[in-house]
Tab-separated table of C-alpha atoms in Angstrom:
chain	number	residue	atom	x	y	z
A	50	MET	CA	12.906	-27.346	9.970
A	51	LYS	CA	10.761	-29.108	7.395
A	52	ASN	CA	9.943	-28.585	3.543
A	53	ILE	CA	13.576	-27.094	2.500
A	54	THR	CA	14.290	-27.556	-1.104
A	55	GLN	CA	17.701	-26.592	-2.565
A	56	ILE	CA	17.244	-24.894	-5.879
A	57	THR	CA	20.103	-24.950	-8.326
A	58	ASP	CA	18.714	-23.560	-11.514
A	59	PHE	CA	17.256	-20.346	-11.976
A	60	THR	CA	14.851	-21.871	-14.491
A	61	ALA	CA	13.382	-24.248	-11.981
A	62	PRO	CA	9.692	-23.764	-11.914
A	63	GLU	CA	9.488	-23.353	-8.139
A	64	LEU	CA	10.938	-20.035	-8.841
A	65	ASP	CA	8.402	-18.936	-11.379
A	66	VAL	CA	6.212	-17.083	-8.990
A	67	TYR	CA	9.295	-15.139	-7.750
A	68	ALA	CA	11.098	-14.600	-11.214
A	69	ARG	CA	8.792	-14.895	-14.227
A	70	LEU	CA	5.151	-14.049	-13.220
A	71	THR	CA	4.220	-10.476	-14.130
A	72	GLU	CA	2.212	-8.597	-11.608
A	73	ALA	CA	-0.745	-9.019	-13.776
A	74	GLN	CA	-0.580	-12.616	-13.517
A	75	LEU	CA	-0.222	-12.659	-10.009
A	76	LEU	CA	-3.221	-10.554	-9.370
A	77	ASN	CA	-5.290	-13.277	-11.604
A	78	ARG	CA	-8.080	-10.623	-12.211
A	79	PHE	CA	-10.143	-13.184	-13.585
A	80	GLU	CA	-9.671	-15.582	-10.639
A	81	PRO	CA	-9.503	-13.309	-7.935
A	82	ALA	CA	-9.552	-16.204	-5.389
A	83	LYS	CA	-6.139	-17.579	-6.760
A	84	GLY	CA	-4.384	-14.535	-6.795
A	85	MET	CA	-0.995	-13.780	-5.161
A	86	PHE	CA	1.507	-11.023	-4.127
A	87	ILE	CA	4.831	-11.298	-2.989
A	88	ALA	CA	6.426	-9.842	0.189
A	89	GLU	CA	9.589	-8.916	0.908
A	90	SER	CA	11.742	-8.933	3.941
A	91	PRO	CA	11.066	-10.815	7.299
A	92	LYS	CA	9.321	-7.384	8.843
A	93	VAL	CA	7.161	-7.039	6.002
A	94	ILE	CA	6.153	-10.964	5.961
A	95	HIS	CA	5.325	-10.723	9.545
A	96	ARG	CA	3.088	-7.787	9.094
A	97	ALA	CA	1.129	-9.662	6.319
A	98	LEU	CA	1.056	-12.652	8.387
A	99	ASP	CA	-0.453	-10.553	11.451
A	100	ALA	CA	-3.106	-9.296	8.769
A	101	GLY	CA	-4.234	-12.729	8.272
A	102	CYS	CA	-2.664	-13.481	4.876
A	103	ILE	CA	-1.964	-16.845	3.940
A	104	PRO	CA	1.787	-18.105	2.599
A	105	VAL	CA	2.119	-20.139	-0.012
A	106	SER	CA	6.008	-20.623	-0.175
A	107	PHE	CA	8.972	-19.002	0.786
A	108	LEU	CA	12.190	-18.015	-1.325
A	109	ALA	CA	15.323	-17.324	1.180
A	110	GLU	CA	19.170	-17.157	0.958
A	111	ARG	CA	20.634	-20.087	2.515
A	112	SER	CA	22.452	-18.191	5.248
A	113	HIS	CA	19.107	-16.705	6.415
A	114	ILE	CA	17.271	-19.828	6.913
A	115	ARG	CA	18.777	-20.213	10.393
A	116	GLY	CA	19.411	-16.450	10.703
A	117	GLU	CA	16.736	-13.809	10.363
A	118	ALA	CA	14.319	-15.678	8.329
A	119	GLN	CA	13.907	-18.373	10.813
A	120	GLU	CA	11.462	-17.055	13.133
A	121	VAL	CA	9.136	-16.293	10.100
A	122	ILE	CA	9.489	-19.902	8.523
A	123	GLU	CA	8.848	-21.631	11.990
A	124	ARG	CA	5.482	-19.481	12.366
A	125	CYS	CA	4.191	-20.942	9.172
A	126	GLY	CA	4.502	-24.556	9.847
A	127	ASP	CA	4.719	-26.960	6.764
A	128	ILE	CA	4.817	-23.997	4.195
A	129	PRO	CA	7.631	-24.817	1.410
A	130	VAL	CA	10.720	-23.295	1.593
A	131	TYR	CA	13.055	-22.842	-1.530
A	132	THR	CA	16.681	-21.683	-1.016
A	133	ALA	CA	19.526	-21.106	-3.408
A	134	ASP	CA	22.966	-19.599	-3.489
A	135	LEU	CA	23.301	-16.188	-3.804
A	136	SER	CA	24.429	-16.263	-7.289
A	137	ILE	CA	20.963	-17.638	-8.222
A	138	LEU	CA	18.902	-15.485	-6.039
A	139	THR	CA	20.571	-12.438	-7.560
A	140	GLN	CA	19.142	-12.979	-11.151
A	141	LEU	CA	15.609	-12.028	-9.246
A	142	THR	CA	15.395	-8.570	-9.822
A	143	GLY	CA	16.093	-6.349	-6.660
A	144	PHE	CA	16.635	-9.661	-4.672
A	145	GLN	CA	19.480	-7.825	-2.973
A	146	LEU	CA	17.073	-5.087	-1.752
A	147	THR	CA	14.867	-7.780	0.241
A	148	ARG	CA	17.048	-8.662	3.165
A	149	GLY	CA	17.351	-12.339	1.969
A	150	MET	CA	13.749	-13.461	1.906
A	151	LEU	CA	10.441	-13.371	-0.242
A	152	CYS	CA	7.096	-14.996	0.434
A	153	ALA	CA	4.522	-15.678	-2.223
A	154	MET	CA	0.998	-14.987	-0.393
A	155	ARG	CA	-2.488	-15.341	-1.261
A	156	ARG	CA	-4.609	-11.999	-1.872
A	157	PRO	CA	-6.962	-11.280	0.948
A	158	PRO	CA	-10.248	-10.507	-0.129
A	159	VAL	CA	-10.744	-6.465	-1.000
A	160	GLN	CA	-12.590	-5.032	1.969
A	161	ASN	CA	-16.072	-2.954	1.684
A	162	MET	CA	-15.250	0.875	2.037
A	163	GLU	CA	-18.448	1.294	4.421
A	164	ASP	CA	-16.946	-1.430	6.571
A	165	ILE	CA	-13.591	0.361	6.956
A	166	LEU	CA	-15.276	3.710	7.581
A	167	ALA	CA	-17.584	2.709	10.055
A	168	HIS	CA	-15.354	3.993	12.861
A	169	ALA	CA	-12.992	6.135	10.985
A	170	ARG	CA	-12.246	9.882	11.730
A	171	ARG	CA	-9.422	10.767	9.281
A	172	VAL	CA	-9.352	9.195	5.861
A	173	ALA	CA	-7.107	9.617	2.889
A	174	VAL	CA	-8.569	9.323	-0.807
A	175	LEU	CA	-6.179	8.635	-3.467
A	176	GLU	CA	-7.332	9.650	-7.018
A	177	ASP	CA	-5.421	7.818	-9.691
A	178	VAL	CA	-1.960	7.606	-8.021
A	179	MET	CA	0.117	5.517	-10.218
A	180	ASN	CA	3.359	5.157	-9.047
A	181	PRO	CA	3.841	2.317	-6.637
A	182	THR	CA	6.612	4.044	-4.730
A	183	ASN	CA	4.571	7.039	-4.145
A	184	LEU	CA	1.489	4.878	-3.149
A	185	GLY	CA	3.662	2.859	-0.642
A	186	ALA	CA	5.244	5.917	0.849
A	187	ILE	CA	1.573	7.201	1.194
A	188	PHE	CA	0.425	4.268	2.991
A	189	ARG	CA	3.701	4.483	5.321
A	190	SER	CA	2.895	8.039	6.195
A	191	ALA	CA	-0.815	7.160	6.860
A	192	ALA	CA	0.130	4.624	9.066
A	193	ALA	CA	2.615	6.603	10.885
A	194	LEU	CA	0.398	9.840	11.211
A	195	GLY	CA	-3.135	8.883	12.349
A	196	MET	CA	-5.273	7.958	9.050
A	197	ASP	CA	-7.649	5.514	9.948
A	198	ALA	CA	-8.176	4.172	6.295
A	199	VAL	CA	-7.126	4.830	2.768
A	200	LEU	CA	-9.567	4.908	-0.227
A	201	LEU	CA	-8.453	4.323	-3.839
A	202	THR	CA	-10.100	5.208	-7.018
A	203	PRO	CA	-9.875	2.268	-9.938
A	204	GLY	CA	-6.933	4.257	-11.496
A	205	CYS	CA	-4.513	3.698	-8.660
A	206	THR	CA	-1.929	1.329	-8.632
A	207	ASP	CA	-2.318	-1.990	-6.804
A	208	PRO	CA	-1.646	-1.707	-3.219
A	209	LEU	CA	-0.166	-5.286	-3.033
A	210	TYR	CA	2.358	-4.638	-6.293
A	211	ARG	CA	5.434	-5.783	-4.986
A	212	ARG	CA	7.471	-2.450	-4.862
A	213	CYS	CA	4.434	-0.568	-3.126
A	214	VAL	CA	4.343	-3.221	-0.270
A	215	ARG	CA	8.235	-2.967	-0.072
A	216	VAL	CA	8.449	0.904	0.089
A	217	SER	CA	5.285	0.781	2.706
A	218	MET	CA	7.439	-1.396	4.998
A	219	GLY	CA	4.100	-3.694	5.170
A	220	THR	CA	1.997	-0.884	6.315
A	221	VAL	CA	-0.527	-1.805	3.440
A	222	PHE	CA	-1.619	-4.528	5.823
A	223	GLN	CA	-1.909	-2.536	8.948
A	224	VAL	CA	-4.077	0.466	7.267
A	225	PRO	CA	-7.434	-0.722	6.149
A	226	TRP	CA	-8.125	0.286	2.477
A	227	ALA	CA	-10.723	-0.265	-0.059
A	228	TYR	CA	-11.667	1.111	-3.479
A	229	ILE	CA	-14.289	4.087	-3.464
A	230	PRO	CA	-16.869	3.399	-6.429
A	231	GLN	CA	-18.124	5.868	-9.128
A	232	TRP	CA	-15.325	8.433	-8.616
A	233	PRO	CA	-15.576	11.359	-8.869
A	234	GLN	CA	-19.269	11.303	-9.989
A	235	GLN	CA	-20.744	9.694	-6.719
A	236	GLY	CA	-17.698	9.129	-4.592
A	237	PRO	CA	-17.905	12.395	-2.744
A	238	ARG	CA	-21.360	12.218	-2.369
A	239	CYS	CA	-20.847	8.833	-0.679
A	240	LEU	CA	-18.438	10.453	1.921
A	241	THR	CA	-20.838	12.817	2.784
A	242	ASP	CA	-23.589	10.241	3.448
A	243	LEU	CA	-21.172	8.884	5.918
A	244	GLY	CA	-20.574	11.885	7.601
A	245	PHE	CA	-17.186	13.329	6.081
A	246	LYS	CA	-16.343	16.451	4.983
A	247	SER	CA	-13.849	16.423	2.058
A	248	ALA	CA	-10.698	18.303	1.619
A	249	ALA	CA	-9.173	18.591	-1.945
A	250	MET	CA	-5.380	19.292	-1.910
A	251	ALA	CA	-4.949	21.484	-4.824
A	252	LEU	CA	-3.453	25.007	-5.667
A	253	THR	CA	-6.335	27.192	-6.634
A	254	ASP	CA	-7.282	30.690	-5.884
A	255	ASP	CA	-9.620	29.999	-3.194
A	256	SER	CA	-7.380	27.597	-1.596
A	257	ILE	CA	-7.481	27.785	2.526
A	258	SER	CA	-4.251	26.827	4.294
A	259	VAL	CA	-3.741	23.353	5.529
A	260	ASP	CA	-3.673	24.600	9.364
A	261	ALA	CA	-7.226	26.573	8.885
A	262	PRO	CA	-9.139	25.950	12.073
A	263	VAL	CA	-12.432	24.644	10.077
A	264	LEU	CA	-10.321	21.640	8.991
A	265	HIS	CA	-9.389	20.749	12.623
A	266	GLN	CA	-12.922	21.156	13.696
A	267	ALA	CA	-14.292	18.547	11.374
A	268	GLU	CA	-15.205	15.660	13.259
A	269	LYS	CA	-14.857	13.353	10.259
A	270	LEU	CA	-12.428	14.483	7.485
A	271	ALA	CA	-11.409	12.946	4.253
A	272	ILE	CA	-8.093	13.955	2.763
A	273	VAL	CA	-7.970	14.021	-1.094
A	274	LEU	CA	-4.957	13.725	-2.664
A	275	GLY	CA	-4.581	13.474	-6.753
A	276	THR	CA	-2.245	11.857	-9.337
A	277	GLU	CA	1.317	12.709	-9.943
A	278	GLY	CA	1.933	15.551	-12.365
A	279	ASP	CA	-1.904	16.531	-13.000
A	280	GLY	CA	-3.167	16.562	-9.465
A	281	LEU	CA	-7.005	16.529	-8.680
A	282	ALA	CA	-9.770	16.728	-11.592
A	283	GLN	CA	-11.655	19.715	-11.474
A	284	GLN	CA	-14.672	17.564	-10.783
A	285	THR	CA	-13.535	16.322	-7.845
A	286	ILE	CA	-12.231	19.629	-6.747
A	287	ASP	CA	-15.497	21.261	-7.161
A	288	SER	CA	-17.401	18.290	-5.370
A	289	CYS	CA	-15.146	18.472	-2.063
A	290	ASP	CA	-16.155	20.594	0.715
A	291	TYR	CA	-12.897	22.506	0.972
A	292	THR	CA	-10.034	22.954	-1.354
A	293	VAL	CA	-6.513	23.081	0.575
A	294	ARG	CA	-3.057	24.125	0.122
A	295	ILE	CA	0.272	23.784	1.988
A	296	PRO	CA	1.915	26.977	2.186
A	297	MET	CA	5.211	27.144	0.015
A	298	PHE	CA	8.373	28.956	0.538
A	299	HIS	CA	11.471	29.971	-1.990
A	300	GLY	CA	9.187	30.033	-4.934
A	301	VAL	CA	8.433	26.459	-4.868
A	302	ASP	CA	4.803	25.667	-5.979
A	303	SER	CA	3.999	22.240	-5.253
A	304	LEU	CA	5.303	18.963	-3.519
A	305	ASN	CA	5.532	15.272	-4.565
A	306	VAL	CA	2.126	13.614	-3.775
A	307	ALA	CA	3.821	11.293	-1.104
A	308	ALA	CA	5.522	14.219	0.640
A	309	ALA	CA	2.267	16.302	0.548
A	310	SER	CA	0.205	13.453	1.873
A	311	ALA	CA	2.876	13.266	5.186
A	312	VAL	CA	2.648	17.263	5.867
A	313	ALA	CA	-1.204	17.065	5.322
A	314	PHE	CA	-1.657	13.989	7.573
A	315	TRP	CA	0.405	15.424	10.177
A	316	GLU	CA	-1.260	18.768	10.168
A	317	LEU	CA	-4.814	17.310	9.892
A	318	ARG	CA	-4.515	14.253	12.144
A	319	PRO	CA	-7.154	13.534	14.817
A	320	ARG	CA	-6.738	15.710	17.902
């Protein structure tokens, strides 16, 4: 196995991308072509590679190099592999959660909304979902429960944020996603122009149940979910074709956005 470098000092520059660069620095908004993200665990890294993401370097616990990480490393040819004793690696926040392996990768180009919706029937639209754990969980549900794409407003957290990638189990590389422009001023109209009916998940007096037949009859449906706490903006609700609720019991009035997404995706999946 080539290009293995033993790291003995936590301050080594090879660890900067893993230990000292912030998410904003990794994103590199002013030079997107140089942007990177961190993928954790062999399964997630495999999914990123399958999606065409380009690896820059690996960081792996020494015992994993000829174990669980070996197949990933061999798949990537001459990419540098850094390794260190666990006493050094555990100084990286959360390293013990990663199953012994990290990979710094180039960010893929952001996709175009019209392209990913060309053959889609069910789409999730996320308005200002800022918590990376919630966003990652929504992507995982979207992949498992039949969503063809995810659209994000500019106020959403980055799907390639490290925690989001981890919680999603790499499904951010499997479900196509794009940003929806000028939301909510023009966004719902864009969906209409592409043949979608839109369903705003919100508790209002005129909400219909998530199992309403009219929703299942829609050939193309966009399921619109709002930010944690405040939910959807009133302008968004007013712009959608339907306002939809999940029936609740025992006096519970709402679900966490990630839990609500799983219920809605399952009920409204393509039939």
